[in-house]
PDB file of C-alpha atoms in Angstrom:
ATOM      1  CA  UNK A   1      31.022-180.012  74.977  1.00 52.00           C
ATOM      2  CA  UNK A   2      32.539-176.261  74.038  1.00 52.00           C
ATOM      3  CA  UNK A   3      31.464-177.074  70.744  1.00 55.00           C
ATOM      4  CA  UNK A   4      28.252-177.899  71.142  1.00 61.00           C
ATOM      5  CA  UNK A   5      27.853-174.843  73.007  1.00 56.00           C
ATOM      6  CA  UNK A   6      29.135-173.030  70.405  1.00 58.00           C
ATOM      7  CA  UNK A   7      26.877-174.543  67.761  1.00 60.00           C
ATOM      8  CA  UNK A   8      23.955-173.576  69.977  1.00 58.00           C
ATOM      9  CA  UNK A   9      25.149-170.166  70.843  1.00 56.00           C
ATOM     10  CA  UNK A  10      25.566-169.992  66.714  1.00 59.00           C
ATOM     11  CA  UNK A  11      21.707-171.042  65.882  1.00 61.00           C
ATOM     12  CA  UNK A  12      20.606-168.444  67.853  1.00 58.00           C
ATOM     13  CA  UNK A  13      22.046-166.171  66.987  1.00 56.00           C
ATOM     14  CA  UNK A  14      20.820-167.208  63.458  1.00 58.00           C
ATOM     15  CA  UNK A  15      17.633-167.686  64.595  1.00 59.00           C
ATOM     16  CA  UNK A  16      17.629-163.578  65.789  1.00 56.00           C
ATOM     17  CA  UNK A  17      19.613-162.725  62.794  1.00 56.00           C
ATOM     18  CA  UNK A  18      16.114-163.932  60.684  1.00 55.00           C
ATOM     19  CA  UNK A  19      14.478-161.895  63.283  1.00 54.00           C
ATOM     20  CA  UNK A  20      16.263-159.026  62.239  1.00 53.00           C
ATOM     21  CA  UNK A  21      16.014-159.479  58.695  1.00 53.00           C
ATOM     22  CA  UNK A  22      11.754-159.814  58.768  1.00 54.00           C
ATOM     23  CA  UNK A  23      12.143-156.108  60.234  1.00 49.00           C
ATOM     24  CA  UNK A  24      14.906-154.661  58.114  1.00 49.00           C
ATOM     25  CA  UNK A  25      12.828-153.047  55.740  1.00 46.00           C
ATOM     26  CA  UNK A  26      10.374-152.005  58.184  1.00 48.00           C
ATOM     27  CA  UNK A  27      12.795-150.771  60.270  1.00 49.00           C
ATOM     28  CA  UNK A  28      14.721-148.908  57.701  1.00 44.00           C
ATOM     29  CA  UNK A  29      11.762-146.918  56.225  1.00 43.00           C
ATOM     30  CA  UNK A  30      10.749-146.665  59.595  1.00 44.00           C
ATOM     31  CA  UNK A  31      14.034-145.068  60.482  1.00 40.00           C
ATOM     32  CA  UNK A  32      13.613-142.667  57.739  1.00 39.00           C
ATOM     33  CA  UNK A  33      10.059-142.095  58.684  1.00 39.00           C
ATOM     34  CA  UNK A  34      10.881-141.408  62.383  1.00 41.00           C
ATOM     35  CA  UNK A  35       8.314-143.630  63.363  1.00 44.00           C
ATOM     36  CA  UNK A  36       8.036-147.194  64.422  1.00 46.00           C
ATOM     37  CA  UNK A  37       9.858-149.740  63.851  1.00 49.00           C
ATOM     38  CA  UNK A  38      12.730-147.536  63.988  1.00 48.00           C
ATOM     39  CA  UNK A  39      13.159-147.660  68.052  1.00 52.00           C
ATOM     40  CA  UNK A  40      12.563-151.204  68.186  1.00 54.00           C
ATOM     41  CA  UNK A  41      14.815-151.962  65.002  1.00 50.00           C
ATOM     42  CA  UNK A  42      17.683-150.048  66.727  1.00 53.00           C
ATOM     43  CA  UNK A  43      17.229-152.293  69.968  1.00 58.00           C
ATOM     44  CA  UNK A  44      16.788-155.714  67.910  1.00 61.00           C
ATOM     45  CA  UNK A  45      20.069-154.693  65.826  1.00 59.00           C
ATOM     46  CA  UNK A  46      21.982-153.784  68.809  1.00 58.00           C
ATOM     47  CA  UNK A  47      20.694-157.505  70.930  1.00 62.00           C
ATOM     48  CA  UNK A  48      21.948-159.157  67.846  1.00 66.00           C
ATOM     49  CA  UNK A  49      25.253-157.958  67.388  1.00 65.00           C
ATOM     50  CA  UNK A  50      25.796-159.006  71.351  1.00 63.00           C
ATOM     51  CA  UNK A  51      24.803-162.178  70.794  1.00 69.00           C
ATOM     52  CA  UNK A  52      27.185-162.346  67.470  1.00 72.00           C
ATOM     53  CA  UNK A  53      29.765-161.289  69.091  1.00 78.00           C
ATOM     54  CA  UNK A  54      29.329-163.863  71.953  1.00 74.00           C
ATOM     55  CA  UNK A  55      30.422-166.494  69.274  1.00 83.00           C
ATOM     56  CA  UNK A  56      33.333-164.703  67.194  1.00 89.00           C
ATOM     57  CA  UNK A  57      31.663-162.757  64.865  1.00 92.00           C
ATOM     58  CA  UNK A  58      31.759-158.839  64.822  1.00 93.00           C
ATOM     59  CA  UNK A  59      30.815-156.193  62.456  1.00 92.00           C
ATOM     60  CA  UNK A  60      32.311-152.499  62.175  1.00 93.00           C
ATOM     61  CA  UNK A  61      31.126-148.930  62.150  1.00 91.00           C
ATOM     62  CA  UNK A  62      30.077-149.556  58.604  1.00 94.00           C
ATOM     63  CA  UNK A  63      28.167-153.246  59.061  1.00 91.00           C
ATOM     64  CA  UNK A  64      30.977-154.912  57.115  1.00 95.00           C
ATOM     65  CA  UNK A  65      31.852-158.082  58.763  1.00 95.00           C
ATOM     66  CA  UNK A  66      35.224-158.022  60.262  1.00 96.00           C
ATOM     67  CA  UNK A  67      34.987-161.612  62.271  1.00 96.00           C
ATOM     68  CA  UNK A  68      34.230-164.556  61.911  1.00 95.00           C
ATOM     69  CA  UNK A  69      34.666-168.253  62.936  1.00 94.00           C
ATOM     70  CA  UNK A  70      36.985-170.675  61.346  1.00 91.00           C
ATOM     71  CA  UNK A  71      38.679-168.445  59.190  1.00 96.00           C
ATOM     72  CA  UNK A  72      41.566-170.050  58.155  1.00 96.00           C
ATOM     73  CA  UNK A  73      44.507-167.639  57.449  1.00 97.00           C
ATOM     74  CA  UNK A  74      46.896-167.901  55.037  1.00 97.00           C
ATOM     75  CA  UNK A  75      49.893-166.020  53.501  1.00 97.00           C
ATOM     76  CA  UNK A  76      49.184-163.795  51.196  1.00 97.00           C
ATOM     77  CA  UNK A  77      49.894-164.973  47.541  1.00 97.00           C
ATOM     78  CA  UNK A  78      52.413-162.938  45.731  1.00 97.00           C
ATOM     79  CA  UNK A  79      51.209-161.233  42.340  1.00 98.00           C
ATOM     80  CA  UNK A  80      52.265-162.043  39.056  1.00 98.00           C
ATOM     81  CA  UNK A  81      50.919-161.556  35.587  1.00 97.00           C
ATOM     82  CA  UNK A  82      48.594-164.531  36.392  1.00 97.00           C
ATOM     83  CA  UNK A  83      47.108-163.059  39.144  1.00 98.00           C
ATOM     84  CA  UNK A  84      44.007-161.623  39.287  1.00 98.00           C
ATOM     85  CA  UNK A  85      42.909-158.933  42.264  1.00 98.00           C
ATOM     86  CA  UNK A  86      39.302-158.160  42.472  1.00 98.00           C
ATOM     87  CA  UNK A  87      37.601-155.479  43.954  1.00 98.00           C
ATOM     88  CA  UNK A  88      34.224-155.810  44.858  1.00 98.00           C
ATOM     89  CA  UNK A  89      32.024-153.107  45.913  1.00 98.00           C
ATOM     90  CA  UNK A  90      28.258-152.453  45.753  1.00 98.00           C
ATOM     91  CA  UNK A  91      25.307-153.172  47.909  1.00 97.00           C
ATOM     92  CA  UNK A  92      23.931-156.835  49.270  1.00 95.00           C
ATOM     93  CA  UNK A  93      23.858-158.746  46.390  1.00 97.00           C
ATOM     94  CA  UNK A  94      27.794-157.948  46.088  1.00 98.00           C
ATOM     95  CA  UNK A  95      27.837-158.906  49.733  1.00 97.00           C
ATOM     96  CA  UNK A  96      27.334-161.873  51.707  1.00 96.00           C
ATOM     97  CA  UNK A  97      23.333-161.955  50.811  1.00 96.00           C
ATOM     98  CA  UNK A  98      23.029-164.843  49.161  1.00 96.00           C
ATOM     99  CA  UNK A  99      20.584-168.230  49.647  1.00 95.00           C
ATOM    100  CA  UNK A 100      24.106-170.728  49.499  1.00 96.00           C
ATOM    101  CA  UNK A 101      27.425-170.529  50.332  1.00 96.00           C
ATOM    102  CA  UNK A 102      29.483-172.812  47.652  1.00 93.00           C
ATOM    103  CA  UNK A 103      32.425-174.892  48.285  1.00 89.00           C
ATOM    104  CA  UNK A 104      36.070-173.930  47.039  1.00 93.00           C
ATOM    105  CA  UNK A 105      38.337-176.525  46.106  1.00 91.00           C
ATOM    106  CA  UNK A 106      40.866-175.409  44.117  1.00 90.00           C
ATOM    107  CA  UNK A 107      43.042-173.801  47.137  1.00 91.00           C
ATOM    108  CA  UNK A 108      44.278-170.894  44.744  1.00 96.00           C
ATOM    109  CA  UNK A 109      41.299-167.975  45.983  1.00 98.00           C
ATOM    110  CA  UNK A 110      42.403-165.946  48.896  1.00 98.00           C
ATOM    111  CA  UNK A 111      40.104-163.108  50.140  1.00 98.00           C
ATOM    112  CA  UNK A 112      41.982-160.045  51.533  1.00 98.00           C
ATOM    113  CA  UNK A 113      41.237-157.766  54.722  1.00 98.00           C
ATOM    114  CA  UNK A 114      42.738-155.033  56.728  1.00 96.00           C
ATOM    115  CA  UNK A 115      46.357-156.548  55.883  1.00 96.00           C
ATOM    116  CA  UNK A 116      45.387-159.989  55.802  1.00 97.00           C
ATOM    117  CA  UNK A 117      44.338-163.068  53.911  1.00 98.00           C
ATOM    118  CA  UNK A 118      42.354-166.297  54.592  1.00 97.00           C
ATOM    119  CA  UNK A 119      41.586-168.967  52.191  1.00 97.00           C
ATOM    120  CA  UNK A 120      38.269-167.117  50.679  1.00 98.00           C
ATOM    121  CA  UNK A 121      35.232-168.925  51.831  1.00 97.00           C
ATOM    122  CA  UNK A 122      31.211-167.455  52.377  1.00 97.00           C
ATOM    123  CA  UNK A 123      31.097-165.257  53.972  1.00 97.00           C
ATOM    124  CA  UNK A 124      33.753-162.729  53.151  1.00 98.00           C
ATOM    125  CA  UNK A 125      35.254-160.464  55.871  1.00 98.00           C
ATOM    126  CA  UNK A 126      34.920-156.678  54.246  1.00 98.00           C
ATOM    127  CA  UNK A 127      31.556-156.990  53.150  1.00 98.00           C
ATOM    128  CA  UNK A 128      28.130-156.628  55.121  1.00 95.00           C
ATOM    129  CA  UNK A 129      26.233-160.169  55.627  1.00 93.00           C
ATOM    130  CA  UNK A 130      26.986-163.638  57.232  1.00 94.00           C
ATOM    131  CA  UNK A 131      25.534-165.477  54.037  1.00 96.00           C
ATOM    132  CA  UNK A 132      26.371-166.713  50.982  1.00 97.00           C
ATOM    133  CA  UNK A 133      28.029-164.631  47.402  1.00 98.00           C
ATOM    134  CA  UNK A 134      29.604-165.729  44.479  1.00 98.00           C
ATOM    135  CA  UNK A 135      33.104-164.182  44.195  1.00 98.00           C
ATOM    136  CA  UNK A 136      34.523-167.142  46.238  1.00 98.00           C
ATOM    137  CA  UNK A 137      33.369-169.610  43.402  1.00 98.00           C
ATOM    138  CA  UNK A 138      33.785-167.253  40.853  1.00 98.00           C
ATOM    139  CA  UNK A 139      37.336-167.228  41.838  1.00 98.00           C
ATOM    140  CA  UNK A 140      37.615-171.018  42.107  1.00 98.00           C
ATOM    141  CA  UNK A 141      36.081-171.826  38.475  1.00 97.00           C
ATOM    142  CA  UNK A 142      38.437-168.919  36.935  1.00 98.00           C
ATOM    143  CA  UNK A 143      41.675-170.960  38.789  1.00 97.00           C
ATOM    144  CA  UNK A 144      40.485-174.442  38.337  1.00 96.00           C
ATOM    145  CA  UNK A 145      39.741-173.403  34.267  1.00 95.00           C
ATOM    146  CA  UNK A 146      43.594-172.145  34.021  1.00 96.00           C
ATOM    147  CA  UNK A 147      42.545-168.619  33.556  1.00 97.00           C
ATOM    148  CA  UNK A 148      45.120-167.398  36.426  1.00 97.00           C
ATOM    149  CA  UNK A 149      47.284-169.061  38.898  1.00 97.00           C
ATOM    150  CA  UNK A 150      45.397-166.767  41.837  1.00 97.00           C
ATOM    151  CA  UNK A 151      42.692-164.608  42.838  1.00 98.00           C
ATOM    152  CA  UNK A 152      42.665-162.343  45.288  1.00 98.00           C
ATOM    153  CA  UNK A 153      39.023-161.150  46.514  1.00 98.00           C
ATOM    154  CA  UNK A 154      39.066-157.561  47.917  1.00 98.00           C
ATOM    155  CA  UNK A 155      35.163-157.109  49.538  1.00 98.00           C
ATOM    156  CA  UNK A 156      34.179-153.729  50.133  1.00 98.00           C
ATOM    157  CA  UNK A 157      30.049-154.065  49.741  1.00 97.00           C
ATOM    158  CA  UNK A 158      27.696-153.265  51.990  1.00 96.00           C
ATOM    159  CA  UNK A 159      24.074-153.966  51.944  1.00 94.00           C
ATOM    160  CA  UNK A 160      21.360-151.400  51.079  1.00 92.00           C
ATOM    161  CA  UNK A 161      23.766-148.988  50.263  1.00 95.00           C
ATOM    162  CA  UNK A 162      23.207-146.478  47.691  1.00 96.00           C
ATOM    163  CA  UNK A 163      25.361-144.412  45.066  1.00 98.00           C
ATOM    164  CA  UNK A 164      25.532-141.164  46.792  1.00 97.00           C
ATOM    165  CA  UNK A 165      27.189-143.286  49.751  1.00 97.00           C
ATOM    166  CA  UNK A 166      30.090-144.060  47.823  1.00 98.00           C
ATOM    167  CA  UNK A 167      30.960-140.627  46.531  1.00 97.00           C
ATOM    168  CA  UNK A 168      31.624-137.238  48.027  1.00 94.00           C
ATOM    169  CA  UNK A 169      30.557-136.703  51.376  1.00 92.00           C
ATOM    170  CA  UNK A 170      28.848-140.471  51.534  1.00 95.00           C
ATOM    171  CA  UNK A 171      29.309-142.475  54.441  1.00 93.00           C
ATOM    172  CA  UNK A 172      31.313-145.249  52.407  1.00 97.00           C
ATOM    173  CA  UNK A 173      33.369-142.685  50.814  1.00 98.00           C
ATOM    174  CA  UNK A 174      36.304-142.860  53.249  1.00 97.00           C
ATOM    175  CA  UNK A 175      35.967-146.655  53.646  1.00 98.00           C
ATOM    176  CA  UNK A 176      36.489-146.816  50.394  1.00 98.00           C
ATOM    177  CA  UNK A 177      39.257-144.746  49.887  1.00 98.00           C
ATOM    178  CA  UNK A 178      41.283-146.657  53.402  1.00 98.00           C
ATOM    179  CA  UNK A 179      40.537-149.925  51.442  1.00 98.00           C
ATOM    180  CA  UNK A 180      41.813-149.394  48.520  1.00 98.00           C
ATOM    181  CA  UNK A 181      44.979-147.814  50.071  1.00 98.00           C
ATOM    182  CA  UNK A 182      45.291-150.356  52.325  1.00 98.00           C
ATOM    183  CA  UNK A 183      45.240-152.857  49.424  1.00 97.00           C
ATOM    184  CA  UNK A 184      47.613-151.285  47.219  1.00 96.00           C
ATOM    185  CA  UNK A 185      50.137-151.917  49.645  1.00 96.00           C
ATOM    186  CA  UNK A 186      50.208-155.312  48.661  1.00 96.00           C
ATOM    187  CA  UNK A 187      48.223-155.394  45.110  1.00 98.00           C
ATOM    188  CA  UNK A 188      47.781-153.960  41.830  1.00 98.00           C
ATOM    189  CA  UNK A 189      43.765-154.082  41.062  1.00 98.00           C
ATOM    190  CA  UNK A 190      43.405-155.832  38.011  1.00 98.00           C
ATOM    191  CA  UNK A 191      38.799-155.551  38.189  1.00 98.00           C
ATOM    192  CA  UNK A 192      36.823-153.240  39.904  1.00 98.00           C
ATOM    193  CA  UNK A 193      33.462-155.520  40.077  1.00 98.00           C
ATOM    194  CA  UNK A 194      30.168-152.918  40.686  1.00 98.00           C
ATOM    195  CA  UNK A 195      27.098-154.413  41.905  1.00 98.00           C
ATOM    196  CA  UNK A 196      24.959-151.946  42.971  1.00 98.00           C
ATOM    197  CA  UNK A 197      21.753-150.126  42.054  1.00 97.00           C
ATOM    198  CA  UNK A 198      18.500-151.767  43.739  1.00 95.00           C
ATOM    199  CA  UNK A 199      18.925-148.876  46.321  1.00 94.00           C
ATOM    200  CA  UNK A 200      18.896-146.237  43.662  1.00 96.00           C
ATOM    201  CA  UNK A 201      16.093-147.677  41.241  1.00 95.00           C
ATOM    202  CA  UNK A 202      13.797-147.268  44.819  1.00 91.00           C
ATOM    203  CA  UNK A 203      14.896-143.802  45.345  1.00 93.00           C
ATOM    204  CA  UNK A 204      14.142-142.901  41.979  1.00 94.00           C
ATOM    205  CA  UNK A 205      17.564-141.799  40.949  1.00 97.00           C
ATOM    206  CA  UNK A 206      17.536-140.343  37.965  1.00 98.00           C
ATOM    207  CA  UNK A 207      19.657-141.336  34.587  1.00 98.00           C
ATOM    208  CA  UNK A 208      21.793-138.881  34.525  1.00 98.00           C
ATOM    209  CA  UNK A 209      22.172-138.087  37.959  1.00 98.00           C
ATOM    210  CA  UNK A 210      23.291-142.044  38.410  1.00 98.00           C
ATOM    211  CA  UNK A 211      25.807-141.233  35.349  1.00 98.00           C
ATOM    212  CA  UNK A 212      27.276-138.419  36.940  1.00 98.00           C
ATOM    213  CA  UNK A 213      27.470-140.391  40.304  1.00 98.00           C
ATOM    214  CA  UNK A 214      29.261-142.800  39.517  1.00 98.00           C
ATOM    215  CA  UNK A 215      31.844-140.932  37.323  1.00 97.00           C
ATOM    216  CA  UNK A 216      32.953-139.270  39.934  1.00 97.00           C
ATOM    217  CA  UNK A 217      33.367-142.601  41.779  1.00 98.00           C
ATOM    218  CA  UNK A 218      35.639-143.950  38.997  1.00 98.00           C
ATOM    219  CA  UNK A 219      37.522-140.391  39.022  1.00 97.00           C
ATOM    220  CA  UNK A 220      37.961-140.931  43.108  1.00 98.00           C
ATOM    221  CA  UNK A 221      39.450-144.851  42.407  1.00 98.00           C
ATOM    222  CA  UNK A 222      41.944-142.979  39.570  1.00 97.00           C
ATOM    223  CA  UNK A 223      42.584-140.638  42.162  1.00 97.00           C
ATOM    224  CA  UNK A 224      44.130-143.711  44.259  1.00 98.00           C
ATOM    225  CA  UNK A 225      46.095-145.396  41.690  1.00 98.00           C
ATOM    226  CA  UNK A 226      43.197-148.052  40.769  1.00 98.00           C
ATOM    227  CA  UNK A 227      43.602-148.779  37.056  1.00 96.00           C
ATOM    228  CA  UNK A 228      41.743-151.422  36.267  1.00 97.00           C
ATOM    229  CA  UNK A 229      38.729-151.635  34.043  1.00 97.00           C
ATOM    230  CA  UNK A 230      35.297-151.012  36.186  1.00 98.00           C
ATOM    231  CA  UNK A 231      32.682-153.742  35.152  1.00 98.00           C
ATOM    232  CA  UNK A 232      29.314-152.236  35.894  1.00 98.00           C
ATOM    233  CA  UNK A 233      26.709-154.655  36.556  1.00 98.00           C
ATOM    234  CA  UNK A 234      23.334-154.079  35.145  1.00 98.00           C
ATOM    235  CA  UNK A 235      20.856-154.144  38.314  1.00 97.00           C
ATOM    236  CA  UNK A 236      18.007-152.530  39.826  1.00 96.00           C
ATOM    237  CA  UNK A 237      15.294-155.297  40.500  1.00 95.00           C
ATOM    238  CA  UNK A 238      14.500-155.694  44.278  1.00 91.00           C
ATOM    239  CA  UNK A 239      11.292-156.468  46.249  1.00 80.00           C
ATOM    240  CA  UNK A 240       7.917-155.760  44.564  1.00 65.00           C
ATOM    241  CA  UNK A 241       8.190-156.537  40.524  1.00 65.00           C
ATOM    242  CA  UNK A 242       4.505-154.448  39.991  1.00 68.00           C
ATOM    243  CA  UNK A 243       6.296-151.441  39.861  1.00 84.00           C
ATOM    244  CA  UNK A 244      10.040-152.520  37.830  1.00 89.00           C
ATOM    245  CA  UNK A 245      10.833-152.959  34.300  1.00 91.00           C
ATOM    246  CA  UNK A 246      13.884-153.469  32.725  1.00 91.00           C
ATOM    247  CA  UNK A 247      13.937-150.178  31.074  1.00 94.00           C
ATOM    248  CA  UNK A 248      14.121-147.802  34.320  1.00 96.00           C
ATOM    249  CA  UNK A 249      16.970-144.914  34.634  1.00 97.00           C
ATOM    250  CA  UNK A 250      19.037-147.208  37.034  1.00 98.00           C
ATOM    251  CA  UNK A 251      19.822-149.936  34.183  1.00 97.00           C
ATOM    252  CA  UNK A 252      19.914-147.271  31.167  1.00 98.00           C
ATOM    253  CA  UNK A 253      22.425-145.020  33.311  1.00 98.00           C
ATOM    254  CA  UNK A 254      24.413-148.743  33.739  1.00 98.00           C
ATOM    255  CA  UNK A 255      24.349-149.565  30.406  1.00 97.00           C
ATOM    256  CA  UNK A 256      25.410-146.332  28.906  1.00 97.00           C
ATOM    257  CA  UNK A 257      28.452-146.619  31.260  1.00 97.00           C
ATOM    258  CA  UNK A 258      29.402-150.051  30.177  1.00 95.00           C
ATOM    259  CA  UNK A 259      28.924-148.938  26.833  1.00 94.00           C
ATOM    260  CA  UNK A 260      30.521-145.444  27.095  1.00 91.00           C
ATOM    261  CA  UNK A 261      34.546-146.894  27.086  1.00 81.00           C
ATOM    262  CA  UNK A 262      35.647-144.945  29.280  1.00 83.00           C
ATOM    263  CA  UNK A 263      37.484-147.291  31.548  1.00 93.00           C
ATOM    264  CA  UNK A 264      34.140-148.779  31.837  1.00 96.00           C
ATOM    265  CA  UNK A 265      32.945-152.472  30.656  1.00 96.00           C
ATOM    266  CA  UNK A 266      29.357-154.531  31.304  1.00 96.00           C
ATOM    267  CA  UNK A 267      29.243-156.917  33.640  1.00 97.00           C
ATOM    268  CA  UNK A 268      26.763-159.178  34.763  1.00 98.00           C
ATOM    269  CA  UNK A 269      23.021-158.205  33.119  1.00 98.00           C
ATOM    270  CA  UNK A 270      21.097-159.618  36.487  1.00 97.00           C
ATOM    271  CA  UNK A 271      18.335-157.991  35.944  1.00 96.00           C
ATOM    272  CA  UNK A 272      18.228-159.996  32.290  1.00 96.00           C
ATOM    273  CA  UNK A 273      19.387-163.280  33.596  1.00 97.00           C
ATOM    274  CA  UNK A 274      17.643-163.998  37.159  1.00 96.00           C
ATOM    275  CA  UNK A 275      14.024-164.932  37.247  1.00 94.00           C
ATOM    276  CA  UNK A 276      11.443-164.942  40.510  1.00 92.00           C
ATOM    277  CA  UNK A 277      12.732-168.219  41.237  1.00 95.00           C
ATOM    278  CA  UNK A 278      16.586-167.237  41.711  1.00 97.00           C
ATOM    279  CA  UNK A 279      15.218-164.647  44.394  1.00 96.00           C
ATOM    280  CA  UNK A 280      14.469-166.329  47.918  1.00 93.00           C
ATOM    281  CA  UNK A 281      12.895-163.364  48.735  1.00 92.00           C
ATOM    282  CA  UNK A 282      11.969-160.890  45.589  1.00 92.00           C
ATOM    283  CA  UNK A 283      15.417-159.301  45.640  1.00 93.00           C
ATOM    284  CA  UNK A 284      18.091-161.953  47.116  1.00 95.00           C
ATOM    285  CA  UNK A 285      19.753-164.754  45.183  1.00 97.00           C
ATOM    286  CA  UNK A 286      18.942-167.780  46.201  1.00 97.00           C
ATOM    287  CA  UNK A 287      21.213-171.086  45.176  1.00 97.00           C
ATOM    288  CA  UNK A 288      20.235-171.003  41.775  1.00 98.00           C
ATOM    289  CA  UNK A 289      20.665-166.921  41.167  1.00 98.00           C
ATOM    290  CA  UNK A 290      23.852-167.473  42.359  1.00 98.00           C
ATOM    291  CA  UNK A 291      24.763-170.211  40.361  1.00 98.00           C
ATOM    292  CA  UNK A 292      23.839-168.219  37.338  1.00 98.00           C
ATOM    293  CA  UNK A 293      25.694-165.144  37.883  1.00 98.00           C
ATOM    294  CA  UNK A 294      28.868-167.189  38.924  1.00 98.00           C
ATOM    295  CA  UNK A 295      28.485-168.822  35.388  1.00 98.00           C
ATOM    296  CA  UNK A 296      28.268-165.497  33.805  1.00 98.00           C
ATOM    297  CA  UNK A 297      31.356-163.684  36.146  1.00 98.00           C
ATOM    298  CA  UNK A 298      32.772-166.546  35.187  1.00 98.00           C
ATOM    299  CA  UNK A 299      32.453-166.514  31.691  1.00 97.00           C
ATOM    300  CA  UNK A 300      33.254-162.449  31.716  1.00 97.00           C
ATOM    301  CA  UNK A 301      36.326-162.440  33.518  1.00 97.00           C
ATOM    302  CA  UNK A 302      38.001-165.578  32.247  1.00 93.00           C
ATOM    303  CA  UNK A 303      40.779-165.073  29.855  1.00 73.00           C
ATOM    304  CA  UNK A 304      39.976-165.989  26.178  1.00 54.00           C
TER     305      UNK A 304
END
């Protein structure tokens, strides 16, 4: 009986979670435009995270989930040369955005928050989102292929974020930084996985300005001991494709970092490889976007 309760109490509050997502954009340009739906946009957000938490699932300051049901805990896997750590940070398509969640099998993945670990399953505590991504499976094709004995999945992504967030003053600037602290209490990073630039191509960043940006971003994870090679995704495409092209100042400012070696290296070209289909709605993966840039992770992050 508490169960069925709890599945009900759980549809509803999906049900007002796709409430909430027909108004985001509204509500967010709204916001910005001080005019409406920013009032009602506040209210709806705040009704839904009441009825989240009602059911186990809670969000922080930043919108990163923090809770969530059925999380099964485990013990932190120690790391050795065969063990990968992963940070992933960027904006919803690095969170848990996605159109499917995908099963893990191989029992080797653990995703780590705020101290913890649990056996890494959609959707990942740290990032924004109760959806699907593709680090999880990611994880369990680079494990199940014999390319490390572990992954460990550090999310740090949060939806609609842009670039200027992440550095300087930015709002995500100090989550960051406690993150990444926090994590190298445990781990070594071995990949810093960037996903981000939809937000930017829409504000009309410019080239070099995005350049500059995120330098200093890489200079701030130096700063904190992190290491590891940054693989810069190459995306901007998001919503309405009338006024996108490949060629914009988000992707060229991405590709000259991947190409610049400087403790930079490409990752995934989404902007290349997804198609209208692979979006459910213009800008989020659905199954098969997902399944696509898992494949190409995948094959990028795999040992040779």
């Amino acid at each position: 009986m508490k169960g069925g309760k709890i599945a009900v109490a759980i549809a509803a509050a999906i049900a007002l979670a796709a409430l909430l997502y027909g108004t985001y954009w509204l509500g967010a340009y709204g916001y910005a435009m001080q005019r409406w739906p920013a009032t009602e946009f506040k209210s709806l957000r705040f009704a839904l995270l009441q009825s989240l938490r009602s059911v186990g699932i809670d969000f922080d300051s930043y919108g990163r989930l923090i809770a969530y049901p059925a999380k099964i805990a485990i013990a932190c896997p120690a790391q050795t040369e065969r063990t990968a750590v992963l940070l992933v940070i960027g904006q919803s398509n690095a969170a848990n955005s996605g159109g499917q969640r995908f099963p893990v099998s191989s029992g080797g993945v653990a995703a780590y928050f705020d101290g913890t670990c649990q056996l890494a399953a959609s959707p990942l505590l740290g990032a924004s989102g109760v959806a699907g991504e593709p680090w999880s499976a990611v994880g369990d094709n680079l494990v199940a292929a014999g390319s490390f004995d572990n992954v460990v999945i550090i999310p740090a992504a949060v939806g609609g974020s842009r670039l200027s967030e992440w550095i300087g003053e930015g709002q995500l600037h100090s989550m960051l930084k406690s993150t990444v602290e926090d994590a190298r209490k445990h781990y070594r990073i071995t990949h810093v996985l960037w996903h981000q630039g939809e937000g930017d191509f829409s504000l009309r960043t410019s080239e070099d300005a995005y350049v500059s940006g995120f330098n200093s971003l890489a200079r701030d994870l130096h700063g904190w001991g992190v290491t590891a090679p940054i693989y810069v995704s190459i995306t901007s495409h998001c919503g309405d494709g009338e006024s996108w092209s490949p060629d914009n100042p988000v992707s060229r400012a991405q590709r000259r970092l991947a190409d610049s070696a400087e403790g930079f290296t490409a990752g995934v070209d989404s902007d290349s490889l997804l198609d209208a289909l692979d979006r459910f709605d213009g800008c989020h993966m659905a199954g098969s976007g997902l399944t696509k840039v898992i494949d190409a992770w995948t094959e990028i992050l795999r040992r040779k």
